[in-house]
Coordinates of C-alpha atoms in Angstrom, one line a residue:
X1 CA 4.4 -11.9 -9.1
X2 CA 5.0 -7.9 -8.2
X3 CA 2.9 -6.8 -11.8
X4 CA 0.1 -9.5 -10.8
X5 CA 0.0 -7.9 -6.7
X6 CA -0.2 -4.3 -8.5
X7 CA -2.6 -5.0 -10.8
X8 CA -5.0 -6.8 -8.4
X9 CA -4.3 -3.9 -5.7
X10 CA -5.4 -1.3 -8.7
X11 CA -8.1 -3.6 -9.1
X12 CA -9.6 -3.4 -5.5
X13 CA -8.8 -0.2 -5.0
X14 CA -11.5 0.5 -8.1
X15 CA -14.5 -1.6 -6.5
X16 CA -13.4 -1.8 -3.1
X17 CA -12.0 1.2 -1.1
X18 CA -12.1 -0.3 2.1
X19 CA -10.6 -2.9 1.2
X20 CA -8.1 -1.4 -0.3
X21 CA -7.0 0.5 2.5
X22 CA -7.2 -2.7 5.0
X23 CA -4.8 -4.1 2.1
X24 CA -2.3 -1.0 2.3
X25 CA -2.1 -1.1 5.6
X26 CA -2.2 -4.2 7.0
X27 CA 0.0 -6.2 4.5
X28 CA 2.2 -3.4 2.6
X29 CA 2.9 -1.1 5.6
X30 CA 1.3 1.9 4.7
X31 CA 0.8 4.4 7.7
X32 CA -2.7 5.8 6.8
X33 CA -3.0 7.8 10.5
X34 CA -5.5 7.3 12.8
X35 CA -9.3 7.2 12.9
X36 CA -10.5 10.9 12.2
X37 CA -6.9 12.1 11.4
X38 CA -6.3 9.7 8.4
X39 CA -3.3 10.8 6.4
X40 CA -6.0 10.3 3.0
X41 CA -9.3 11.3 4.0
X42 CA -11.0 10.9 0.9
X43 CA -9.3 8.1 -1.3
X44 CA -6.6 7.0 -2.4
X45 CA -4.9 6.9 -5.6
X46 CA -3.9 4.4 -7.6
X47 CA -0.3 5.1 -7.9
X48 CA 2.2 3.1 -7.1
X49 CA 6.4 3.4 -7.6
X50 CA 8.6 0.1 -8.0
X51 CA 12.0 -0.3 -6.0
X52 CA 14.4 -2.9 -6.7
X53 CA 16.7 -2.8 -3.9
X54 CA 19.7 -5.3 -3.6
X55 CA 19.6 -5.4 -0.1
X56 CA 16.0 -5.0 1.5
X57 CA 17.2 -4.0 4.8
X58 CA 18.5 -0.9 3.4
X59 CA 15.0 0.6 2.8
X60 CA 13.0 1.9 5.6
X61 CA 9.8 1.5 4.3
X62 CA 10.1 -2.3 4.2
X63 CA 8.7 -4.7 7.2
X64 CA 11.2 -7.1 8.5
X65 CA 9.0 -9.6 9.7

Protein backbone atom coordinates (compact mmCIF):
# COMPACT_ATOMS: atom_id res chain seq x y z
CA UNK A 1 0.00 0.00 0.00
CA UNK A 2 2.95 2.66 1.00
CA UNK A 3 4.82 1.99 -2.85
CA UNK A 4 1.25 2.31 -4.51
CA UNK A 5 0.46 5.99 -2.16
CA UNK A 6 4.13 7.02 -3.42
CA UNK A 7 3.85 6.24 -6.70
CA UNK A 8 0.41 7.88 -7.16
CA UNK A 9 1.70 11.02 -5.08
CA UNK A 10 4.87 11.20 -7.70
CA UNK A 11 2.25 10.77 -10.13
CA UNK A 12 0.18 13.94 -9.20
CA UNK A 13 2.80 15.81 -8.29
CA UNK A 14 3.87 15.49 -12.34
CA UNK A 15 0.38 16.72 -13.78
CA UNK A 16 -1.05 18.31 -10.84
CA UNK A 17 0.89 20.70 -8.52
CA UNK A 18 -1.88 21.92 -6.77
CA UNK A 19 -3.01 19.09 -6.04
CA UNK A 20 -0.22 17.82 -4.96
CA UNK A 21 0.38 20.30 -2.43
CA UNK A 22 -3.44 20.10 -1.13
CA UNK A 23 -2.36 16.21 -0.84
CA UNK A 24 0.88 17.00 1.22
CA UNK A 25 -0.67 19.04 3.42
CA UNK A 26 -3.92 18.14 4.09
CA UNK A 27 -3.49 14.29 4.47
CA UNK A 28 0.45 13.65 5.11
CA UNK A 29 1.05 16.61 7.38
CA UNK A 30 3.30 18.58 5.63
CA UNK A 31 3.76 22.23 6.97
CA UNK A 32 4.06 24.13 3.57
CA UNK A 33 3.78 27.89 5.55
CA UNK A 34 1.43 30.24 4.87
CA UNK A 35 -0.01 32.08 1.86
CA UNK A 36 2.85 34.42 0.50
CA UNK A 37 5.46 32.94 2.92
CA UNK A 38 5.21 29.26 1.64
CA UNK A 39 8.07 27.15 2.81
CA UNK A 40 8.34 25.99 -1.30
CA UNK A 41 7.51 28.79 -3.43
CA UNK A 42 8.04 27.35 -6.61
CA UNK A 43 7.46 23.42 -6.48
CA UNK A 44 8.08 20.79 -4.97
CA UNK A 45 10.16 17.82 -5.56
CA UNK A 46 9.44 14.54 -5.91
CA UNK A 47 11.44 13.04 -3.13
CA UNK A 48 10.34 11.17 -0.64
CA UNK A 49 12.30 9.08 2.41
CA UNK A 50 10.60 5.83 4.03
CA UNK A 51 10.51 5.31 7.87
CA UNK A 52 9.56 2.16 9.44
CA UNK A 53 9.12 2.92 12.90
CA UNK A 54 8.01 0.22 15.59
CA UNK A 55 6.24 2.45 17.56
CA UNK A 56 4.53 5.44 15.54
CA UNK A 57 4.14 7.65 18.47
CA UNK A 58 7.75 7.96 18.76
CA UNK A 59 8.05 10.10 15.52
CA UNK A 60 6.98 13.63 15.58
CA UNK A 61 6.24 14.08 12.15
CA UNK A 62 3.37 11.59 12.40
CA UNK A 63 -0.58 12.79 13.02
CA UNK A 64 -2.29 11.02 15.83
CA UNK A 65 -5.59 11.37 14.76
Amino acid sequence: KVRKALALLAAVVQVDRAGSRYLLAEHCGVDLGTEGQETFEEHIPAEFVLYFLQDAKKCPRVSHK
